[in-house]
């Protein structure tokens, strides 16, 4: 007997599964399966995005046959199914919907292309389709999935826990967690994005991208990461290019029908990423960030990673929350800084540097340096300054200072925010300064 | 004479490419089966076609067609998801000939670059079973667009259709 658990990698649509149904007159219909979700050992759910013939047939004849394919070996498996019900709300629907919403959002079709129902089936039988593919010849290289198992899990949990609990500050917590995920699981590209004002997420830590990812922004509700932030649900995509091709094919059909659509949202960072996983970092139900992992290979993220990484995400989220309550952190040619009051945007030598709260903080310390010669600052005075607009609790001041410090490192290394002792920082300036303030651009 | 107008030239060309081919069947108890086909040959009149099913995987479908000679054939271009579905009546089920075997092998080569979009290496695709096979002669009843989107399920206009 073949268990559904053993067919996990067949269920991500890398090689799309196929389904046959038939109507009351015995006319068959053959179509593709968009998403197959294993509910338990005897039930699966298929996604229904359109009121199509498959859906109509199931209402008059609940029997269906699905063939799915192993994307590594190309072995085929047949599932004999009986349709039970359609779910249009609830946890199953939400889980299946999030991925479709993310793809729709990426391809500029948020609200147009969506899950209509999660169709639940009883699995009557599972069998291998004998003879579909001949055995590999001797010496032929067959790609194998990444090894997994309890040793990897335990080691990963131990390592990440250690990094999170030992971290002296938020920066080392975030970078340590991402480095541990690479060391244990080989997740080479990752970043942690944190919510900012105006419904945005900003990357405050990254691994594998160099400095390019720091400061990257995503609007909450848009694209994969924005959808995860909005729905507070994990999304795992095993075959990004295929999913996007599917989304674009649908988009083209809508465009031919002259439906107005929004622009496609760029992918996170790794242009040729084939696997993506975005995990919300939650404290109770409050979003403190999104952990984003990408890989060039499909099937990098297995089913067990989902549950396991959610445990790790909880630890990272708790760490972020803990750090937010602590008084810690951070803070060095003539440079011309230009500040626009209307949007708190700061430019250095004509090049965009930072905006919003981090922009206001930078402007405050630069003016204090220029007018009073001050170089020592405390987190406390920033928190007490109403002009900065920090919320009274959970103000994310630390993550804002990290972002500001990273941007300074990238754009004007002659000005530094250097952490001195807990809750204090020094402004180190190794150049002349010119400060210009304007209302608008 | 065939009841439906012939497939237009572009769809004939589409069918003869390395499309992903699915055959849907069901028996009289309306128990369906879906299996991959390994080649299509549209007849010169473009109103009939022959579809190749490997014997190893096609046993259930062949039994279904002998019980209920109604067939669905879905053809999809993997890179773009452009998809059509042909519904028809089975005229004959034959054991594959040498010509059918050559068609299946030729089809499998054309399928290699298409399924490579899903990451499947040529060495693996080349091991898909094709022989022995059945050849199913089909009279086309109707063709539907099945490209995902708002027009999926719409009947496609065929040459000479009013």
XYZ file of C-alpha atoms in Angstrom:
603
model
C 0.000 0.000 0.000
C 1.370 3.408 -0.984
C 0.843 6.105 1.628
C 0.018 9.657 0.609
C 2.789 10.896 2.910
C 5.357 9.219 0.700
C 4.085 11.146 -2.328
C 4.709 14.638 -0.933
C 7.029 15.753 -3.712
C 4.492 14.672 -6.345
C 1.968 17.126 -4.918
C 3.587 20.488 -5.641
C 2.735 20.709 -9.297
C 6.335 20.671 -10.509
C 5.117 18.184 -13.072
C 1.406 19.019 -12.943
C -0.958 16.216 -12.045
C -3.913 15.354 -14.230
C -7.536 14.519 -13.442
C -10.279 12.684 -15.284
C -13.967 13.037 -14.484
C -17.099 12.323 -16.479
C -20.594 13.739 -16.777
C -23.984 12.088 -16.462
C -23.823 10.909 -20.100
C -20.463 9.235 -19.605
C -18.510 11.867 -21.547
C -15.057 12.067 -19.983
C -13.051 15.192 -19.252
C -9.270 15.363 -18.820
C -7.673 18.342 -17.177
C -4.747 19.522 -15.064
C -4.632 19.665 -11.306
C -3.528 23.066 -10.121
C -2.928 22.256 -6.470
C -3.229 18.941 -4.621
C -3.177 19.179 -0.854
C -2.866 16.079 1.324
C -5.239 16.516 4.280
C -4.603 13.199 6.030
C -3.963 9.542 5.185
C -7.286 9.144 3.371
C -8.272 12.602 2.198
C -6.925 15.096 -0.306
C -8.145 18.464 -1.524
C -7.907 19.912 -5.016
C -8.016 23.615 -5.714
C -10.863 25.015 -7.781
C -10.069 28.404 -9.336
C -12.655 28.392 -12.110
C -16.143 26.932 -12.411
C -14.928 24.489 -15.025
C -16.089 21.211 -16.495
C -14.249 19.182 -13.857
C -16.201 20.959 -11.158
C -19.505 20.535 -12.992
C -18.864 16.836 -13.537
C -18.101 16.237 -9.866
C -21.530 17.556 -8.951
C -23.221 14.860 -11.031
C -20.648 12.078 -10.638
C -18.297 12.200 -7.642
C -15.744 9.722 -9.002
C -12.416 11.017 -10.237
C -9.058 9.621 -11.220
C -5.908 11.640 -10.648
C -2.447 10.830 -11.963
C 0.505 12.555 -10.292
C 4.208 12.455 -11.121
C 7.412 12.330 -9.141
C 9.402 15.325 -10.393
C 12.712 13.560 -9.771
C 12.079 10.068 -11.090
C 9.041 10.731 -13.336
C 7.275 7.740 -11.807
C 3.485 8.039 -12.001
C 0.884 7.298 -9.327
C -2.861 6.956 -9.711
C -5.299 8.160 -7.053
C -8.893 6.933 -7.306
C -11.039 9.557 -5.587
C -14.598 10.214 -4.475
C -15.638 13.853 -4.205
C -17.065 14.698 -0.771
C -17.561 18.442 -0.454
C -16.376 21.924 -1.370
C -15.019 24.202 1.327
C -15.119 27.951 0.741
C -13.832 29.035 4.135
C -11.935 27.662 7.098
C -8.354 26.545 7.715
C -8.075 24.229 4.691
C -9.426 26.885 2.357
C -7.131 29.527 3.872
C -4.077 27.296 3.566
C -4.739 26.514 -0.084
C -5.825 30.037 -0.881
C -2.698 31.774 0.435
C -0.428 30.293 -2.227
C -2.854 31.188 -5.014
C -3.290 34.708 -3.627
C 0.515 35.079 -3.534
C 0.899 33.955 -7.167
C -2.040 36.106 -8.258
C -0.513 39.075 -6.491
C 2.904 38.484 -8.091
C 1.347 38.394 -11.531
C -0.748 41.498 -10.932
C -4.062 39.679 -10.587
C -4.898 40.058 -6.922
C -8.637 39.596 -6.531
C -9.075 38.406 -10.128
C -7.484 34.980 -9.983
C -8.392 33.359 -6.699
C -9.380 30.110 -5.032
C -13.099 29.514 -5.330
C -13.183 26.341 -3.290
C -11.047 23.633 -1.754
C -12.650 20.430 -3.062
C -12.274 17.569 -0.594
C -12.023 13.955 -1.783
C -11.914 10.566 -0.100
C -8.967 8.570 -1.423
C -10.286 5.157 -2.472
C -7.005 3.771 -3.757
C -3.419 4.746 -4.535
C -1.282 2.727 -6.911
C 1.899 3.117 -8.896
C 1.315 3.304 -12.659
C 3.453 0.328 -13.598
C 5.317 0.629 -16.891
C 4.933 4.395 -17.174
C 8.688 4.790 -17.175
C 11.420 2.216 -17.746
C 14.007 1.698 -14.983
C 17.092 3.905 -15.081
C 19.956 2.317 -16.925
C 23.081 1.529 -14.993
C 25.245 4.597 -14.543
C 22.438 7.069 -15.228
C 22.420 9.859 -12.715
C 19.043 10.398 -11.099
C 18.734 13.565 -9.018
C 17.881 12.852 -5.410
C 16.068 14.998 -2.904
C 17.906 16.589 -0.027
C 18.359 14.219 2.897
C 16.117 14.886 5.819
C 15.321 13.317 9.140
C 15.449 13.712 12.885
C 19.184 14.326 13.152
C 18.944 17.337 10.867
C 15.881 18.572 12.721
C 17.437 18.262 16.162
C 20.683 19.815 15.090
C 18.892 22.670 13.397
C 16.682 23.336 16.373
C 19.666 23.265 18.718
C 21.766 25.570 16.569
C 19.089 28.172 15.896
C 17.946 28.172 19.532
C 21.507 28.716 20.617
C 22.037 31.624 18.233
C 18.755 33.253 19.198
C 19.231 32.934 22.948
C 22.873 34.052 22.919
C 22.374 37.032 20.646
C 23.470 40.270 22.302
C 21.422 42.411 19.984
C 18.827 42.202 17.279
C 21.337 42.303 14.470
C 23.261 39.276 15.697
C 20.006 37.469 16.438
C 18.731 37.879 12.894
C 22.021 37.256 11.088
C 22.799 34.306 13.390
C 19.455 32.667 12.691
C 19.857 33.040 8.910
C 23.422 31.704 9.025
C 22.293 28.708 11.097
C 19.564 27.893 8.564
C 22.232 27.839 5.865
C 24.650 25.737 7.910
C 22.107 23.094 8.834
C 19.725 22.981 5.910
C 21.679 24.589 3.111
C 19.161 27.431 2.779
C 21.678 29.655 1.056
C 19.524 32.737 0.558
C 17.379 34.237 3.251
C 16.244 37.516 4.663
C 14.159 38.829 7.477
C 11.802 41.672 6.757
C 10.154 43.737 9.431
C 7.058 45.917 9.310
C 7.547 49.617 8.888
C 4.996 52.381 8.762
C 2.754 52.936 5.723
C 2.063 49.235 5.315
C 5.554 48.272 4.213
C 8.034 45.558 5.094
C 11.731 46.367 5.010
C 14.600 43.859 4.875
C 16.747 44.373 7.977
C 18.833 41.195 7.739
C 19.942 39.087 4.810
C 22.116 36.078 4.069
C 23.515 35.090 0.708
C 22.626 38.244 -1.205
C 25.484 40.489 -0.108
C 24.306 43.894 1.051
C 21.924 44.316 -1.849
C 18.904 43.011 0.026
C 19.165 45.295 3.043
C 16.560 48.002 2.800
C 14.528 46.148 0.149
C 10.860 46.983 0.546
C 7.616 45.136 -0.051
C 4.102 46.416 0.485
C 1.999 44.334 2.829
C -0.563 42.434 0.770
C 1.510 42.422 -2.424
C 3.435 39.489 -3.843
C 4.538 36.399 -1.976
C 6.043 38.145 1.039
C 3.361 40.800 1.290
C 0.663 38.119 1.126
C 2.318 36.149 3.904
C 2.503 39.315 6.027
C -1.133 40.094 5.416
C -2.549 36.596 5.876
C -0.020 35.623 8.560
C 0.231 32.231 6.866
C 3.256 30.365 5.584
C 3.589 29.949 1.829
C 5.838 27.364 0.201
C 6.298 27.348 -3.570
C 8.311 24.485 -5.000
C 8.403 25.555 -8.642
C 8.337 29.318 -8.897
C 8.835 29.602 -12.654
C 6.057 27.125 -13.385
C 3.639 28.807 -10.974
C 4.394 32.207 -12.469
C 3.993 30.870 -16.017
C 0.597 29.565 -14.978
C -0.310 32.940 -13.464
C 0.909 34.770 -16.572
C -1.084 32.463 -18.845
C -4.221 33.361 -16.938
C -3.248 37.024 -16.979
C -2.920 36.886 -20.769
C -6.406 35.453 -21.036
C -7.826 38.239 -18.891
C -5.918 40.856 -20.893
C -7.405 39.491 -24.105
C -10.773 40.044 -22.432
C -9.665 43.637 -21.762
C -9.736 43.222 -18.002
C -7.684 45.984 -16.351
C -4.902 44.466 -14.254
C -2.179 45.893 -12.080
C 1.528 45.533 -12.802
C 3.395 42.324 -11.999
C 5.224 42.510 -8.677
C 8.950 41.770 -8.875
C 10.198 38.625 -7.168
C 12.042 39.036 -3.892
C 15.791 38.967 -4.603
C 17.066 35.785 -6.195
C 16.037 36.220 -9.814
C 16.306 32.552 -10.733
C 14.817 31.203 -7.492
C 12.841 27.989 -8.051
C 11.824 27.410 -4.426
C 10.524 30.034 -2.091
C 9.197 29.875 1.401
C 7.964 32.817 3.423
C 7.101 32.317 7.064
C 5.335 34.897 9.204
C 7.105 35.739 12.458
C 4.318 36.056 14.987
C 4.104 36.869 18.662
C 0.632 35.737 19.570
C -1.178 37.142 16.546
C 1.062 40.161 16.063
C 3.353 40.224 13.033
C 6.910 41.146 13.958
C 8.476 40.110 10.675
C 8.633 37.676 7.762
C 11.362 35.093 7.274
C 12.000 34.657 3.539
C 13.996 31.740 2.155
C 14.845 31.202 -1.501
C 16.761 28.588 -3.447
C 17.703 28.011 -7.078
C 16.511 24.410 -6.934
C 12.939 23.197 -6.791
C 12.077 20.796 -3.978
C 14.539 22.411 -1.553
C 11.768 22.882 0.955
C 10.073 19.648 1.972
C 6.810 19.226 3.848
C 8.533 18.591 7.146
C 10.382 21.896 6.807
C 7.086 23.747 7.079
C 6.207 22.556 10.550
C 9.790 22.591 11.696
C 10.550 26.081 10.439
C 7.416 27.360 12.074
C 8.875 26.247 15.409
C 12.095 28.082 14.595
C 10.140 31.107 13.376
C 8.378 31.266 16.727
C 11.757 31.374 18.446
C 13.048 34.103 16.145
C 9.825 36.085 16.634
C 10.114 35.810 20.416
C 13.720 36.953 20.171
C 12.754 39.982 18.080
C 10.015 40.831 20.525
C 12.361 40.453 23.474
C 14.944 42.710 21.857
C 12.304 45.317 21.118
C 11.770 45.686 24.862
C 15.450 46.049 25.624
C 17.433 49.193 25.727
C 20.323 48.267 23.475
C 22.206 49.078 20.467
C 23.816 50.846 17.936
C 25.511 53.726 16.497
C 31.167 57.529 11.310
C 35.227 64.645 2.140
C 32.323 66.763 2.800
C 28.998 65.117 2.438
C 25.834 66.973 1.529
C 22.701 65.667 3.229
C 19.341 66.831 1.917
C 16.165 66.286 3.970
C 12.635 66.621 2.590
C 10.140 67.484 5.289
C 7.073 66.241 3.393
C 8.128 62.599 3.367
C 11.088 62.520 5.771
C 13.299 61.405 2.928
C 17.088 61.897 3.171
C 19.470 62.073 0.205
C 23.264 62.093 0.448
C 25.192 63.770 -2.372
C 22.089 63.548 -4.510
C 21.512 59.857 -3.913
C 18.590 58.416 -1.965
C 19.625 57.249 1.495
C 16.631 56.562 3.741
C 13.187 57.805 4.653
C 10.410 57.778 7.227
C 11.302 57.191 10.879
C 14.932 56.169 10.225
C 15.218 59.312 8.081
C 13.896 61.462 10.902
C 16.269 59.832 13.371
C 19.226 60.454 11.100
C 18.239 64.068 10.600
C 17.828 64.580 14.342
C 21.311 63.259 15.184
C 23.005 65.051 12.267
C 21.473 68.402 13.311
C 22.415 67.822 16.938
C 25.964 67.054 15.796
C 26.180 70.136 13.600
C 24.503 72.659 15.949
C 25.585 71.331 19.369
C 28.582 69.147 18.543
C 26.853 66.197 20.164
C 28.005 62.686 19.314
C 26.397 60.669 22.133
C 22.761 59.652 21.888
C 20.437 57.312 23.726
C 17.533 55.200 22.571
C 15.573 56.683 25.423
C 15.776 60.248 24.106
C 14.682 59.033 20.681
C 11.706 57.309 22.226
C 10.780 60.454 24.144
C 11.005 62.714 21.087
C 7.432 63.081 19.768
C 8.667 64.532 16.468
C 9.983 61.088 15.489
C 6.508 59.596 15.712
C 7.524 56.351 17.381
C 4.606 54.374 18.864
C 4.577 54.174 22.687
C 5.093 50.397 22.769
C 6.764 47.946 20.408
C 8.311 50.759 18.472
C 10.827 48.635 16.528
C 13.442 51.278 17.285
C 16.230 48.711 17.179
C 15.333 47.408 13.751
C 15.057 50.986 12.481
C 18.500 51.791 13.801
C 19.886 48.642 12.183
C 18.376 49.649 8.877
C 19.757 53.160 9.240
C 23.201 51.876 10.145
C 23.253 49.448 7.202
C 22.190 52.159 4.788
C 24.910 54.462 6.086
C 27.472 51.671 5.682
C 26.374 51.200 2.085
C 25.914 54.797 0.997
C 28.207 56.950 3.142
C 30.635 54.977 5.287
C 32.179 58.240 6.575
C 29.133 58.633 8.814
C 28.531 55.810 11.283
C 26.210 54.977 14.095
C 28.340 53.046 16.564
C 26.794 51.101 19.398
C 28.523 52.029 22.661
C 26.722 50.429 25.556
C 23.223 49.249 26.134
C 20.750 51.735 24.784
C 23.348 54.291 23.662
C 25.127 55.037 20.436
C 27.711 57.390 19.061
C 27.571 59.334 15.842
C 31.026 59.004 14.285
C 31.631 61.510 11.489
C 34.810 61.309 9.473
C 34.066 64.087 7.029
C 32.653 67.554 6.693
C 28.854 67.863 6.658
C 26.428 70.065 4.804
C 22.793 69.830 5.915
C 20.029 71.179 3.669
C 16.349 71.052 4.514
C 13.504 71.498 2.014
C 9.741 71.162 2.173
C 9.358 69.064 -0.957
C 11.395 67.720 -3.842
C -19.210 11.653 -43.114
C -17.749 13.401 -40.058
C -20.338 15.534 -38.291
C -17.981 18.302 -37.206
C -15.937 20.722 -39.335
C -12.235 19.966 -39.625
C -9.548 21.214 -37.241
C -8.019 24.422 -38.553
C -4.405 24.211 -39.715
C -2.968 25.902 -36.629
C -4.588 23.341 -34.341
C -3.358 20.482 -36.529
C 0.139 21.890 -36.197
C -0.388 22.342 -32.474
C -1.484 18.696 -32.134
C 1.544 17.411 -34.045
C 4.031 19.197 -31.721
C 5.419 17.752 -28.534
C 2.370 18.697 -26.507
C 1.565 17.217 -23.130
C -1.150 14.695 -24.066
C -3.815 13.433 -21.640
C -6.480 10.883 -22.452
C -9.645 10.783 -20.346
C -12.005 7.820 -20.462
C -14.667 6.222 -18.278
C -16.503 2.922 -18.187
C -20.263 2.444 -18.137
C -20.230 2.768 -14.348
C -18.756 6.234 -14.921
C -15.474 5.348 -13.273
C -12.934 7.609 -15.008
C -9.282 7.079 -15.886
C -6.650 9.521 -17.008
C -3.436 8.503 -18.709
C -0.713 10.146 -20.764
C -0.757 9.515 -24.493
C 2.417 9.215 -26.534
C 1.541 10.729 -29.864
C -1.210 12.091 -32.086
C -1.684 11.834 -35.824
C -4.403 14.042 -37.319
C -5.871 12.492 -40.435
C -5.710 14.386 -43.745
C -9.409 15.292 -43.466
C -8.602 16.953 -40.074
C -11.878 15.526 -38.739
C -10.332 12.381 -37.338
C -7.160 11.537 -35.515
C -5.212 8.638 -34.082
C -3.892 8.764 -30.536
C -1.199 6.424 -29.224
C -1.525 4.842 -25.772
C 1.288 2.690 -24.353
C -0.045 -0.783 -23.555
C 1.646 -0.841 -20.146
C -0.295 2.148 -18.810
C -3.319 2.152 -21.094
C -5.016 -1.109 -20.087
C -7.733 0.537 -17.974
C -8.386 3.241 -20.539
C -8.598 0.710 -23.375
C -11.055 -1.381 -21.345
C -13.064 1.787 -20.659
C -13.154 2.702 -24.349
C -14.345 -0.759 -25.312
C -17.105 -0.319 -22.746
C -17.890 3.332 -23.552
C -16.311 4.690 -26.766
C -16.222 8.321 -25.679
C -12.821 9.936 -25.328
C -11.333 13.226 -24.167
C -7.903 14.242 -25.426
C -6.232 17.241 -23.818
C -3.225 18.830 -25.507
C -1.155 21.411 -23.673
C 1.891 23.514 -24.512
C 3.704 23.463 -21.180
C 5.708 26.717 -21.489
C 2.618 28.849 -22.147
C -0.179 26.655 -20.725
C -2.027 27.020 -24.041
C -4.397 24.055 -23.893
C -7.175 22.543 -25.962
C -9.422 19.574 -25.273
C -10.846 17.428 -28.023
C -13.926 15.305 -27.346
C -14.712 12.499 -29.714
C -16.003 9.028 -30.507
C -13.749 6.036 -30.873
C -13.857 4.514 -34.356
C -11.370 1.709 -33.755
C -8.876 0.398 -31.246
C -5.915 -1.277 -32.891
C -2.674 -2.821 -31.783
C 0.102 -0.396 -32.647
C 1.951 -0.865 -35.916
C 5.562 -0.087 -36.707
C 4.359 3.282 -38.004
C 2.655 3.950 -34.663
C 5.798 2.976 -32.781
C 7.824 5.444 -34.858
C 5.222 8.130 -34.169
C 5.458 7.462 -30.415
C 9.252 7.622 -30.418
C 9.194 10.809 -32.513
C 6.606 12.320 -30.156
C 8.708 11.448 -27.115
C 11.653 13.353 -28.603
C 9.414 16.389 -29.226
C 8.082 16.131 -25.681
C 11.588 16.277 -24.165
C 12.067 20.064 -24.485
C 8.502 20.759 -23.350
C 8.666 18.711 -20.150
C 12.160 20.114 -19.553
C 10.297 23.281 -18.509
C 9.246 21.245 -15.480
C 12.882 20.338 -14.834
C 12.773 16.842 -16.290
C 16.084 15.827 -17.887
C 16.068 14.324 -21.370
C 17.634 11.081 -20.133
C 14.636 10.548 -17.858
C 11.950 11.535 -20.383
C 13.556 9.228 -22.936
C 12.710 6.308 -20.627
C 8.942 6.911 -20.867
C 7.377 3.663 -22.024
C 5.976 3.746 -25.555
C 5.999 0.194 -26.812
C 3.989 -1.964 -27.228
C 1.135 0.460 -27.790
C -2.471 0.777 -28.852
C -3.593 3.096 -31.627
C -7.040 4.623 -31.094
C -8.810 6.121 -34.091
C -11.114 8.956 -33.056
C -13.732 11.039 -34.797
C -13.645 14.602 -33.469
C -16.942 15.809 -31.986
C -15.964 19.142 -30.526
C -12.914 21.151 -29.393
C -12.746 23.359 -26.309
C -10.214 25.920 -25.190
C -8.749 24.889 -21.876
C -6.066 27.540 -21.416
C -6.479 28.551 -17.769
C -8.444 31.758 -17.425
C -11.863 33.231 -18.066
C -12.403 31.559 -21.466
C -11.471 28.048 -20.357
C -14.254 25.700 -21.435
C -15.351 27.809 -24.411
C -16.032 25.893 -27.609
C -13.379 26.669 -30.215
C -14.424 27.851 -33.650
C -13.415 25.319 -36.256
C -12.834 25.701 -39.948
C -16.173 25.935 -41.756
C -18.187 26.166 -38.535
C -21.046 28.627 -38.621
